[in-house]
Coordinates of C-alpha atoms and ligand atoms in Angstrom, one line a residue:
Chain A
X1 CA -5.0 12.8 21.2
X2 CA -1.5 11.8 20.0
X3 CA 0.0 14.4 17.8
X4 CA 0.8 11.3 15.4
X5 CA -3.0 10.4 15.0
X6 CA -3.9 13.4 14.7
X7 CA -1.1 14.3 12.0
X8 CA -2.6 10.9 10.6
X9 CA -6.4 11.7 10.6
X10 CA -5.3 15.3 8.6
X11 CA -3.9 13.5 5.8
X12 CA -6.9 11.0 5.5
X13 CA -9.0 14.3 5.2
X14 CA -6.6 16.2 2.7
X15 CA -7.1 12.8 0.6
X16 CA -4.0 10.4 1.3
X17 CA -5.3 6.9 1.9
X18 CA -2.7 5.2 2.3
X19 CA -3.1 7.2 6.2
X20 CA -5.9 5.8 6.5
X21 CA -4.5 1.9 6.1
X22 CA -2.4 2.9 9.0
X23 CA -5.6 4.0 11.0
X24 CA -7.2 0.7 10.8
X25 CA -3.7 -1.4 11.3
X26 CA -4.0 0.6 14.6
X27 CA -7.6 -0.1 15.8
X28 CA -8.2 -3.1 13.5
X29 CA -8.3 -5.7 16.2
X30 CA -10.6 -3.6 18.5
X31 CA -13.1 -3.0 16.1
X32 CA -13.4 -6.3 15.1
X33 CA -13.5 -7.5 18.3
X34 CA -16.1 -5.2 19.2
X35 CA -18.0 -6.4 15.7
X36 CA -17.9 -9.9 16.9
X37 CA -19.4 -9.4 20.3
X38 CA -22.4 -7.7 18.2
X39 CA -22.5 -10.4 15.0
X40 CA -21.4 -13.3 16.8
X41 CA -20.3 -14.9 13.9
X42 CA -17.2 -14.3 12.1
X43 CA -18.4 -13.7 8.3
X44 CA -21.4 -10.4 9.8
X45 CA -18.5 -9.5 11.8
X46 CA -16.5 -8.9 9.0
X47 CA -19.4 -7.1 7.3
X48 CA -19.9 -4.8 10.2
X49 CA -16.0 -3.9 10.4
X50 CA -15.7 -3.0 6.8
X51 CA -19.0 -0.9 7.0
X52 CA -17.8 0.3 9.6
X53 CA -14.1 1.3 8.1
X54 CA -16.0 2.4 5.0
X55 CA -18.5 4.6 6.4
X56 CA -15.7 5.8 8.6
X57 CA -13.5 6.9 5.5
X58 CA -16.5 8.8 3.7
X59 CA -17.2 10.6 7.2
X60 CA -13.9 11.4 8.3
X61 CA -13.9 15.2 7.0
X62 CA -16.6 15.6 9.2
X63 CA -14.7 14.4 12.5
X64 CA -13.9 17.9 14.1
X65 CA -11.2 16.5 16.8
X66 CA -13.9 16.9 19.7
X67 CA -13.5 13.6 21.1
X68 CA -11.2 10.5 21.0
X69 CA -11.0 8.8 17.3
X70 CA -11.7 5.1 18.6
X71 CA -14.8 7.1 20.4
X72 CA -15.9 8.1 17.2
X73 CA -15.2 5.2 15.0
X74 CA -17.1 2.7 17.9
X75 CA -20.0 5.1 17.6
X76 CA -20.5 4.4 13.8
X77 CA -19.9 0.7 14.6
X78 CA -22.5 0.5 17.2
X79 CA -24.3 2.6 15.2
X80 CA -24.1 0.5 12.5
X81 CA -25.0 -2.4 14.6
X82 CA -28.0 -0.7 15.9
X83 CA -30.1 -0.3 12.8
X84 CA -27.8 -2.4 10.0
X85 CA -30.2 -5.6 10.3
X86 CA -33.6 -4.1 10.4
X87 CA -34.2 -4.3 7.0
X88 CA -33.4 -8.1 7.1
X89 CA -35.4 -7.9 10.6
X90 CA -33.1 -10.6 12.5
X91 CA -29.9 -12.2 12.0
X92 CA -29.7 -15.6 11.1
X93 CA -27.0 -18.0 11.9
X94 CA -25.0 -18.4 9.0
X95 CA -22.7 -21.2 7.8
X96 CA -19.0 -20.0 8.8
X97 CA -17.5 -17.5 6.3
X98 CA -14.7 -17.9 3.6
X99 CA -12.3 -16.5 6.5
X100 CA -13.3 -18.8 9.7
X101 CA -10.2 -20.1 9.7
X102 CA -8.3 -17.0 9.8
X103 CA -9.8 -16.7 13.5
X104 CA -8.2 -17.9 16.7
X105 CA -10.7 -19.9 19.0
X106 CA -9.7 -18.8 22.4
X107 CA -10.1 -22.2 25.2
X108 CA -11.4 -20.6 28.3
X109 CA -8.4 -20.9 30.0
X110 CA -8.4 -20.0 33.7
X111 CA -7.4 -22.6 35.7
X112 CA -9.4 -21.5 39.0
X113 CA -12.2 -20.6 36.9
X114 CA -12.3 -23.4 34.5
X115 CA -15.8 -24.8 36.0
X116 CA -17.1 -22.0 35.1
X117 CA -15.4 -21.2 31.8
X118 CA -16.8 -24.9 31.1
X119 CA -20.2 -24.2 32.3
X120 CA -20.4 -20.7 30.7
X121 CA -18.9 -22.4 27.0
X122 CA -21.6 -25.6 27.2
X123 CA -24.2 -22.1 27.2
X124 CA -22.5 -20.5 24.5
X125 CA -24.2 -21.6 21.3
X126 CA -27.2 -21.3 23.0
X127 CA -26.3 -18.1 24.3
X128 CA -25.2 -16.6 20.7
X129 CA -28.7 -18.3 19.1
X130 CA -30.6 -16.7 21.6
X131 CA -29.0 -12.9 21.2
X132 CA -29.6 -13.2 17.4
X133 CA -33.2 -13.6 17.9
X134 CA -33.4 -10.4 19.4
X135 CA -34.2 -7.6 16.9
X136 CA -30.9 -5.7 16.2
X137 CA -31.8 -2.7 18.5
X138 CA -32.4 -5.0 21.6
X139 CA -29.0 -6.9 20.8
X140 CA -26.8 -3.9 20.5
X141 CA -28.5 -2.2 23.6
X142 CA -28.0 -5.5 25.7
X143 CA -24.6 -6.2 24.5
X144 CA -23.6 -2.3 25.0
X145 CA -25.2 -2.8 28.7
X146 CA -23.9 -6.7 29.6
X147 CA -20.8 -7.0 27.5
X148 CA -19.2 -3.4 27.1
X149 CA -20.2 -2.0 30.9
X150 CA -21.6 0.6 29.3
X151 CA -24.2 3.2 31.4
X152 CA -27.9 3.6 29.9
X153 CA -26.9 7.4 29.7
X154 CA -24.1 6.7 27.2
X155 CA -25.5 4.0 25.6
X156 CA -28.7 6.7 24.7
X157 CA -25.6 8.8 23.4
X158 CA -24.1 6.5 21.3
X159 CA -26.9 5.7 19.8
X160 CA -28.7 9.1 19.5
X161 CA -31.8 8.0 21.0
X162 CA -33.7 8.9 24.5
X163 CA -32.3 7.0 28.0
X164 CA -36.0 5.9 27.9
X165 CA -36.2 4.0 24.4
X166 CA -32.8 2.3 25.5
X167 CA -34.6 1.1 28.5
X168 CA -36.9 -0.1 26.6
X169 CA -35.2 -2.4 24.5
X170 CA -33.2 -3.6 27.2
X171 CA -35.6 -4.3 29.3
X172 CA -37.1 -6.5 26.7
X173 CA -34.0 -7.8 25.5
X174 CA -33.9 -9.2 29.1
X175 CA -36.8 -10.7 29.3
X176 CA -36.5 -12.5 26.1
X177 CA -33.6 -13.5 26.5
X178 CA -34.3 -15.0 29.8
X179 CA -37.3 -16.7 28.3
X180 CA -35.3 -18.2 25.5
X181 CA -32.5 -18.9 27.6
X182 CA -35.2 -21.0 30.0
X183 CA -34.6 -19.1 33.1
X184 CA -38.2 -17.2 32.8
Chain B
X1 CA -44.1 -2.7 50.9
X2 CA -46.2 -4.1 48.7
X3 CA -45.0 -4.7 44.7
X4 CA -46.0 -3.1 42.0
X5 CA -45.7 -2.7 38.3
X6 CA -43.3 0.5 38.6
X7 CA -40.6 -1.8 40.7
X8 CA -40.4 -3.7 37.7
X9 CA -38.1 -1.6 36.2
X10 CA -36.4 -0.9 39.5
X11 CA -36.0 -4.3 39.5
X12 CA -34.2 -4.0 36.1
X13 CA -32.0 -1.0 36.8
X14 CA -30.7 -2.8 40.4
X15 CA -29.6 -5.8 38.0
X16 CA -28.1 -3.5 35.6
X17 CA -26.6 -1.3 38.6
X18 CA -28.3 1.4 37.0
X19 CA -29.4 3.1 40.5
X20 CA -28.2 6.0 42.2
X21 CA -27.1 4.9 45.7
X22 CA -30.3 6.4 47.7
X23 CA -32.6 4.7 44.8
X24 CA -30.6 1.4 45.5
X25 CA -31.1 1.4 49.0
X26 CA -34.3 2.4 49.1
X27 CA -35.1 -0.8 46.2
X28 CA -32.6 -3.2 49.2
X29 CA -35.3 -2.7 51.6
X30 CA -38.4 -3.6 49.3
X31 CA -36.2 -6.7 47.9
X32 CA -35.7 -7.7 51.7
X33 CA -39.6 -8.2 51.9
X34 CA -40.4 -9.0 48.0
X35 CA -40.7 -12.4 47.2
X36 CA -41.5 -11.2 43.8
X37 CA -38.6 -9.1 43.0
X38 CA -36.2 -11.8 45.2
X39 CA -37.6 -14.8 42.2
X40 CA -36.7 -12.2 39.7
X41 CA -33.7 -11.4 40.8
X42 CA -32.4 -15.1 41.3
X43 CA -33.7 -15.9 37.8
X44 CA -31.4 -12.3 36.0
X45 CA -28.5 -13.9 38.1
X46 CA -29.1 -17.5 36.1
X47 CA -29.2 -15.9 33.2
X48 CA -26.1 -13.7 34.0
X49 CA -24.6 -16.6 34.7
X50 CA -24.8 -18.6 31.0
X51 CA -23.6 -15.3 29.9
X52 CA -20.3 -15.9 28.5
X53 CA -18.8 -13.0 28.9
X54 CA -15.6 -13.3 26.6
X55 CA -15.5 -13.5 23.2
X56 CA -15.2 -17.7 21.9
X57 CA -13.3 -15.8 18.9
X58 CA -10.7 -13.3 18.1
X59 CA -9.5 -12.2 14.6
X60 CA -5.9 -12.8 13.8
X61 CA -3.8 -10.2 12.4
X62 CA -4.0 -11.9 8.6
X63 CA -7.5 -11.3 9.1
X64 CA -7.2 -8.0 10.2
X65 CA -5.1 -7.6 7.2
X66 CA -7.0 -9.2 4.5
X67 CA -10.6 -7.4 5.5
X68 CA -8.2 -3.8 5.3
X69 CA -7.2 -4.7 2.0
X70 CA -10.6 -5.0 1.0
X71 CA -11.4 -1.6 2.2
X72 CA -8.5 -0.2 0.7
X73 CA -9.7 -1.3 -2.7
X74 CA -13.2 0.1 -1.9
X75 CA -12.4 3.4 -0.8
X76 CA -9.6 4.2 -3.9
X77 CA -10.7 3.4 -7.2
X78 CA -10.1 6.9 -9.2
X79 CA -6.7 8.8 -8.8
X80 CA -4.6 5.8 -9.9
X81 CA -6.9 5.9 -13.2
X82 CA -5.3 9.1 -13.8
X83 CA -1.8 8.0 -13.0
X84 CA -2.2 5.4 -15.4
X85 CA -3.9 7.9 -18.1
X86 CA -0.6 10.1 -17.1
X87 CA 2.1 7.2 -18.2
X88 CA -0.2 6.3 -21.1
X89 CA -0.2 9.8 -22.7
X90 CA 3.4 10.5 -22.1
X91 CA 4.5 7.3 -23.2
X92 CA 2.6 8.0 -26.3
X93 CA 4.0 11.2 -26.5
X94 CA 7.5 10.1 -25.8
X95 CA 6.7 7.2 -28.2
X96 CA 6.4 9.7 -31.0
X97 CA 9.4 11.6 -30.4
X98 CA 11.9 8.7 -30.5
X99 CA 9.9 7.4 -33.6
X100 CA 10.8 11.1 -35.1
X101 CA 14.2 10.5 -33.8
X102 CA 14.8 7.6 -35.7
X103 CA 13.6 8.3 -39.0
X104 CA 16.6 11.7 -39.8
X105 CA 18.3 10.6 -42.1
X106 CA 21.4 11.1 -39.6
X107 CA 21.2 9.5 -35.9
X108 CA 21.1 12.5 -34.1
X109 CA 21.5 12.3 -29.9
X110 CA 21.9 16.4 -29.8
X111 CA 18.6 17.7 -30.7
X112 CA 16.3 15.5 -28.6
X113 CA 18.5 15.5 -25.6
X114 CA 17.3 14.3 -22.3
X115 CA 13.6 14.6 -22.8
X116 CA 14.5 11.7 -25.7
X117 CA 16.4 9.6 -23.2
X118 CA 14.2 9.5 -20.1
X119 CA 11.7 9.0 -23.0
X120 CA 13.0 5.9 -23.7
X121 CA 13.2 4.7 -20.0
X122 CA 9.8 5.1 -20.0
X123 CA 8.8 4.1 -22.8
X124 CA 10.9 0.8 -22.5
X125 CA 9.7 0.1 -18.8
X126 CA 6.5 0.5 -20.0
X127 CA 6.7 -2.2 -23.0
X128 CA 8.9 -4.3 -21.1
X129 CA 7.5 -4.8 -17.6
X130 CA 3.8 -6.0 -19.0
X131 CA 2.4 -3.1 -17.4
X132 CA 0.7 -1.9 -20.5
X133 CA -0.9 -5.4 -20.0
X134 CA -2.4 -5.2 -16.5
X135 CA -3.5 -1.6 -15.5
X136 CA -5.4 -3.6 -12.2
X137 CA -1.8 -4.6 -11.5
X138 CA -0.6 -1.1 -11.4
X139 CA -3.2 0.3 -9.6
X140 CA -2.9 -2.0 -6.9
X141 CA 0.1 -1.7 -6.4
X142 CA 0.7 2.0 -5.9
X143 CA -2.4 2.2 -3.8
X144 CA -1.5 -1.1 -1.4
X145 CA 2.1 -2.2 -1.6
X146 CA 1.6 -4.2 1.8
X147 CA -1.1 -6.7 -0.5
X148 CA 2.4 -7.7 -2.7
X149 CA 4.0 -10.7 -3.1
X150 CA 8.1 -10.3 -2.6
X151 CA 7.5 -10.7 -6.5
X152 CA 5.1 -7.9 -7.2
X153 CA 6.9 -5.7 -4.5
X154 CA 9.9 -6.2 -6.6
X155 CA 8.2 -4.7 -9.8
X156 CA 6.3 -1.5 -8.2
X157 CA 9.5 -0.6 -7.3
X158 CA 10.8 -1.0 -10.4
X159 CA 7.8 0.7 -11.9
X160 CA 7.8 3.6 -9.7
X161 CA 11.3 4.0 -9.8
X162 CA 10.9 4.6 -13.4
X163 CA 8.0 6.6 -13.1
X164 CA 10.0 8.8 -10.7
X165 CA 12.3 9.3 -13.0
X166 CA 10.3 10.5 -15.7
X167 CA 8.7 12.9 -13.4
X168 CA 12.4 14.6 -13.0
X169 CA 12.4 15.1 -9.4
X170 CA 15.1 12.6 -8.9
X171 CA 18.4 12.9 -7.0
X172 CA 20.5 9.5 -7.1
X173 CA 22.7 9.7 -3.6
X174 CA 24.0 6.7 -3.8
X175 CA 25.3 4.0 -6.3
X176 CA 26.3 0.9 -4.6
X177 CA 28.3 -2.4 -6.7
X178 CA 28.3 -5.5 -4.4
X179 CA 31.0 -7.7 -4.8
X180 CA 33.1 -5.6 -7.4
X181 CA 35.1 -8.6 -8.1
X182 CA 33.2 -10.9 -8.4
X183 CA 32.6 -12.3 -12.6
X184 CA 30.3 -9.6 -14.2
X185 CA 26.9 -11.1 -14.6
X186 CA 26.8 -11.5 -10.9
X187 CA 27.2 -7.8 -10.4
X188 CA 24.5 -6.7 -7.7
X189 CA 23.5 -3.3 -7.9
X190 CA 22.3 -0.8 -5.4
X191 CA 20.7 2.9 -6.4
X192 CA 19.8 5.1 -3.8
X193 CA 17.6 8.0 -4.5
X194 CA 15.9 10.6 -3.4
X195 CA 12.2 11.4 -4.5
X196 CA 10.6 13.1 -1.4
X197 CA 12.0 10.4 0.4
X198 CA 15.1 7.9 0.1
X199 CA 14.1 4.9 -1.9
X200 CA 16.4 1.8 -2.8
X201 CA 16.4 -0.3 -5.7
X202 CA 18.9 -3.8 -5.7
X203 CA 18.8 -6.2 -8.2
X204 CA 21.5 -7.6 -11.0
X205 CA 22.7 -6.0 -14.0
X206 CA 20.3 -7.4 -15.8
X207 CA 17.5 -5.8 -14.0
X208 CA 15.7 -3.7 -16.4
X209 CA 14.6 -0.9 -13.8
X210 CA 18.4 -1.2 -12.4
X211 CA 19.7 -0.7 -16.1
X212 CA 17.3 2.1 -16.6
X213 CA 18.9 3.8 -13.2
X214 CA 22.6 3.6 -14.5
X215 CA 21.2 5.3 -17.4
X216 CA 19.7 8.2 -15.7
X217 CA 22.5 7.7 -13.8
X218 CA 25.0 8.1 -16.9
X219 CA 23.8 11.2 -18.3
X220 CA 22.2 13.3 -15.4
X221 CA 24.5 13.0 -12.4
X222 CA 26.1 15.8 -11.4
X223 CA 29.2 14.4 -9.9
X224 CA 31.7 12.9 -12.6
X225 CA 33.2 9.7 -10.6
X226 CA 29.5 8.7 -10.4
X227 CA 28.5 9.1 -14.0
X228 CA 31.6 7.3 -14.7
X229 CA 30.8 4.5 -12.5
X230 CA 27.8 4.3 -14.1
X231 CA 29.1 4.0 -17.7
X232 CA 31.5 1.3 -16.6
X233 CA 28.8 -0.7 -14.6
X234 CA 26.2 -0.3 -18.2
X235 CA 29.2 -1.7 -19.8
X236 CA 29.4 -4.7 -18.0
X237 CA 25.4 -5.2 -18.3
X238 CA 24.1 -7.7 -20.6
X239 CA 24.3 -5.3 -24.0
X240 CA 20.5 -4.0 -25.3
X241 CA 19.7 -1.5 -27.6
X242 CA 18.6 1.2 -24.7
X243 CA 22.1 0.7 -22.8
X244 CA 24.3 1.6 -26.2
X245 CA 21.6 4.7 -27.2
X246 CA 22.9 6.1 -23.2
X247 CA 26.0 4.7 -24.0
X248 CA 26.2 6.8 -27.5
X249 CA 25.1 10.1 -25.6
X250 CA 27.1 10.0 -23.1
X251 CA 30.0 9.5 -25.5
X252 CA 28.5 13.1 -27.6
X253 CA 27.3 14.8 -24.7
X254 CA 29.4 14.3 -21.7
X255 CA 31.2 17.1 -20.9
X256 CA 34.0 15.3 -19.3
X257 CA 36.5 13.6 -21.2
X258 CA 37.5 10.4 -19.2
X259 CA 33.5 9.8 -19.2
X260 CA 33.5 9.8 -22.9
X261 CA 36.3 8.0 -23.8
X262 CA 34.8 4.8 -21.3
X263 CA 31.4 5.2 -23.1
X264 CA 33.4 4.7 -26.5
X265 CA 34.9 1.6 -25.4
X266 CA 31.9 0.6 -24.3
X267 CA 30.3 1.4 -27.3
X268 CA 33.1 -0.4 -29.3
X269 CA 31.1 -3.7 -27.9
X270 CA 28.3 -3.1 -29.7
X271 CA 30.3 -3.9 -33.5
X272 CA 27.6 -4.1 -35.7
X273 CA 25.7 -1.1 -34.7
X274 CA 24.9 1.6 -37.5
X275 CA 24.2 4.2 -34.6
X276 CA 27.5 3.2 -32.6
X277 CA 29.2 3.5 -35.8
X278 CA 27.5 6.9 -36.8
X279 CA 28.6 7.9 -33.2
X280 CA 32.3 6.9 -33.3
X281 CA 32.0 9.4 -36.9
X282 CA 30.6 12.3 -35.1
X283 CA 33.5 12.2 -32.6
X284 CA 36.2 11.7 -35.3
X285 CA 34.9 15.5 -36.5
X286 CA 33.7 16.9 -33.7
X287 CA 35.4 16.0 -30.4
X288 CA 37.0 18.5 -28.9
X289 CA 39.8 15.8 -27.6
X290 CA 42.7 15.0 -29.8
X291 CA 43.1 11.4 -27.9
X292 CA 39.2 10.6 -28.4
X293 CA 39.4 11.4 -32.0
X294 CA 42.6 9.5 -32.7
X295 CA 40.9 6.5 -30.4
X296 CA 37.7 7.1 -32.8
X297 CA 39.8 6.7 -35.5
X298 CA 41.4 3.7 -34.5
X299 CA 38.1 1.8 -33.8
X300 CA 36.4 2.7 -37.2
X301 CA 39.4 1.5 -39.3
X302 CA 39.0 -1.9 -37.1
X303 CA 35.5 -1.6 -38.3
X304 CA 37.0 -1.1 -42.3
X305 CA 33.2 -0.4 -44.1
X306 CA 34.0 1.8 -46.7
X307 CA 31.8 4.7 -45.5
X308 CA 34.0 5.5 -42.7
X309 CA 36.7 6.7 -45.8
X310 CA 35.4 10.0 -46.2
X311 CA 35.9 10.5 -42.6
X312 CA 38.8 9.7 -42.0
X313 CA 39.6 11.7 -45.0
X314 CA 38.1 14.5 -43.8
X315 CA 39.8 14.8 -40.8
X316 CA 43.1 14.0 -42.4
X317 CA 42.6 17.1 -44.4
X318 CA 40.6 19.7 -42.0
X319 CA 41.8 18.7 -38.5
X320 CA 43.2 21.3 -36.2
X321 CA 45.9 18.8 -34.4
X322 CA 48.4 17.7 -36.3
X323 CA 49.0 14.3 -34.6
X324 CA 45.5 13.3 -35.2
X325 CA 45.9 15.0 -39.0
X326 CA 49.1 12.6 -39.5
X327 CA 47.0 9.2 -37.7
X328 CA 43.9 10.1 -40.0
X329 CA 46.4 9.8 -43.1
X330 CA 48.1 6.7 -42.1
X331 CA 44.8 5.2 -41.4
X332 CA 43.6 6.4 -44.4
X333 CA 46.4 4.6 -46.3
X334 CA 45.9 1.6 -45.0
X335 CA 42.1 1.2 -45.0
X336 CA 42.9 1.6 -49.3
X337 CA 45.7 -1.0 -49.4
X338 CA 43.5 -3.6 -47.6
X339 CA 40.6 -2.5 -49.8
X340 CA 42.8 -2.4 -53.3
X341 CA 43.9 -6.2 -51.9
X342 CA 40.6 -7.5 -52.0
Ligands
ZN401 ZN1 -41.1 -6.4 44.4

């Protein structure tokens, strides 16, 4: 870790917030991109990152230097992902929030690849329906596993929970989404 | 090999490239005769395929910033209660000593000395800059000066500067005037000073938080060319009450003597003052320079009330210099002529 992160994260924990503003100038755009890929909408996204920042503030006496900050900060995020919605059971679509606007749609872009950019974005609201009728667990273990590359091993990690149950909800998140998605 | 249910999930892991490599090529040679697992495959790969794999959406820093502004509100509601608490019960407390301070009978700078003074600042900044009014104000803007307008920015600093002051950990190190020549209400200011760190302050004359950094400035430096600049820069300041009560101690307390005598005549702006006039008396008897007194002198006889006779009268009879002795006398002569004429 960079002495100047670290220096940072020690005066969060002796009490000086205003550290901790410069903490989330400095992964604010990773978190939240990471928050969008598990809401897909922009006003749960927001939700998730300030949980997320929040719960990250409150815990940060407890962060002992073992492994890399982000590391730690995208573990409460997924985390957060993981169980946040299962007292509302599924996400719903929601109208955009306050801030839409304050987001930057990004046109798919790639000239060689622009057939399939335009293929892959005719999908997309399908795509983002489908993922937010799985439960939250199956969404965060499928986005972990499709979107973020991430191993079953370290995905069991993150979340705290056996490689089997991970399976599990993967393999379910699959087939639903394959189902929904008309390619069953 | 024939299928069964357990390839499923071998199936799964393959598409997920979850397999070590013998596992994978052992699963290759069952896909090769699988019809099954082949159709299952084919349909993971459609699916793959609709799955957008970058994000339609990514935040823009304002977002960024306004969501962190949020949390910053969320995660600090209690210290600045206290701060606030802190400025409310000295200004109280400071309050009640200038109150005491102004009801002796005699105006009297010596006693309260520079506890009075930064006292005032306070208290002054306090009434003055609406603070009083908006405690949400202050507290959001010592805990997230990045959420401020140019505006708002403007009057933390102002507000903290004063603040600093009054906790009396304050070194100025530098006090710049813009455009010296240019006609004195367009005087721009600069005060450098040291807290823990450097901080700057810029603004006109007429800046309260400026004024109230001259004033520290006046009476606490420790280098005499820059108490003096700051007496002749308060001079040229739009005149308020709080400029001529520096103004009067610097005149009685000032050790050095060019100091004084510029406070005086900036004092002698301020004509209809009882306290500047109470301050030109105290100098008239106790000044230990011959040239102030005789300048004191001169300005209370252009000032003629009748209660500056038994000064002057006084000091005609008990001073130690015998120029100033002879002045008082003349003076003295002259203030009874005009006042026999009337
Ligand atoms: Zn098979």
């Amino acid at each position: 870790m960079e002495k100047e992160e670290v220096d940072l994260i020690k005066r969060i924990q002796g009490g000086d917030n205003m550290a901790f503003h410069a903490i989330m100038n400095k992964y604010g755009s990773r978190v939240m991109n990471v928050a969008y890929s598990f809401a897909k909408n922009t006003q749960d996204a927001e939700d998730l990152y300030q949980e997320t920042f929040i719960r990250v503030f409150r815990n940060i006496k407890s962060f002992r230097f073992e492994s890399e900050f982000y590391t730690w900060i995208y573990r409460i995020l997924t985390n957060l992902a993981y169980n946040q919605f299962k007292k509302k059971g599924r996400m719903q679509v929601v109208d955009p929030g306050e801030n839409d606007y304050l987001w930057e749609t990004i046109p798919g872009d790639k000239e060689d690849e622009a057939d399939v950019q335009t293929y892959k974005s005719a999908f997309k609201e399908e795509v983002d329906n489908a993922l937010l009728q799985l439960s939250s667990q199956q969404r965060t273990v499928f986005i972990l596993k499709h979107y973020e590359g991430k191993k079953i091993k370290d995905i069991a990690a993150i979340l705290d929970c056996t490689e089997g149950t991970i399976k599990r909800y993967l393999f379910r998140a699959t087939r639903k989404l394959q189902d929904l998605l008309h390619v069953a | 090999m024939k299928h069964d249910k357990k390839l499923d999930e071998m199936l799964m892991l393959y598409f997920f490239n979850e397999l070590s490599e013998p596992k994978k090529k052992a699963f290759e040679i069952h896909l090769k005769e699988c019809a099954h697992c082949q159709t299952e495959l084919s349909k993971l790969k459609i699916m793959n395929s609709k799955l957008a794999d970058t994000p339609d959406k990514v935040p823009t820093p304002e977002l960024i910033e306004k969501v962190n502004m949020k949390i910053m509100a969320a995660i600090a509601p209690e210290p600045s209660n206290s701060l606030i608490n802190k400025i409310t019960d000295s200004f109280q407390e400071f309050y009640n000593s200038m109150l005491m301070a102004f009801t002796r009978p005699q105006y009297q700078f010596a006693s309260m000395g520079a506890t009075l003074i930064i006292g005032i600042l306070i208290g002054k900044i306090w009434l003055s800059s609406g603070l009083q009014n908006d405690p949400e104000m202050l507290i959001s803007l010592i805990n997230r000066q990045s959420d401020l307008t140019a505006e708002q920015q403007s009057k933390f600093r102002n507000a903290f500067a004063n603040y600093m002051i009054q906790s009396g950990d304050v070194e100025l190190s530098e006090l710049v005037q813009e455009n010296p020549t240019d006609s004195q209400n367009d005087n721009m200011v600069m005060v450098n000073f040291k807290v823990k760190k450097d901080f700057a302050l810029k603004g006109g004359l007429d800046n309260q938080a400026i004024q109230n950094m001259l004033r520290f400035s006046a009476r606490h430096e420790k280098e005499p060319a820059r108490r003096m600049r700051a007496v002749k820069l308060l001079s040229n300041s739009p005149q308020n009450k709080d400029i001529e009560e520096t103004l009067i101690a610097v005149l009685l307390h000032d050790e050095n003597e060019s100091i004084r005598k510029e406070a005086m005549e900036a004092i002698c702006q301020y004509n209809d003052s009882e306290e500047s006039k109470d301050a030109l008396k105290t100098v008239v008897l106790n000044d230990t320079s011959a040239t102030l007194r005789i300048q004191a002198i001169n300005f209370l006889k252009e000032i003629g009330s009748e209660d500056v006779i038994p000064i002057i009268a006084l000091t005609s009879i008990r001073d130690n210099d015998e120029e100033v002795k002879n002045i008082a006398k003349n003076v003295l002569e002259e203030l009874e002529n005009s006042k026999s004429k009337e």
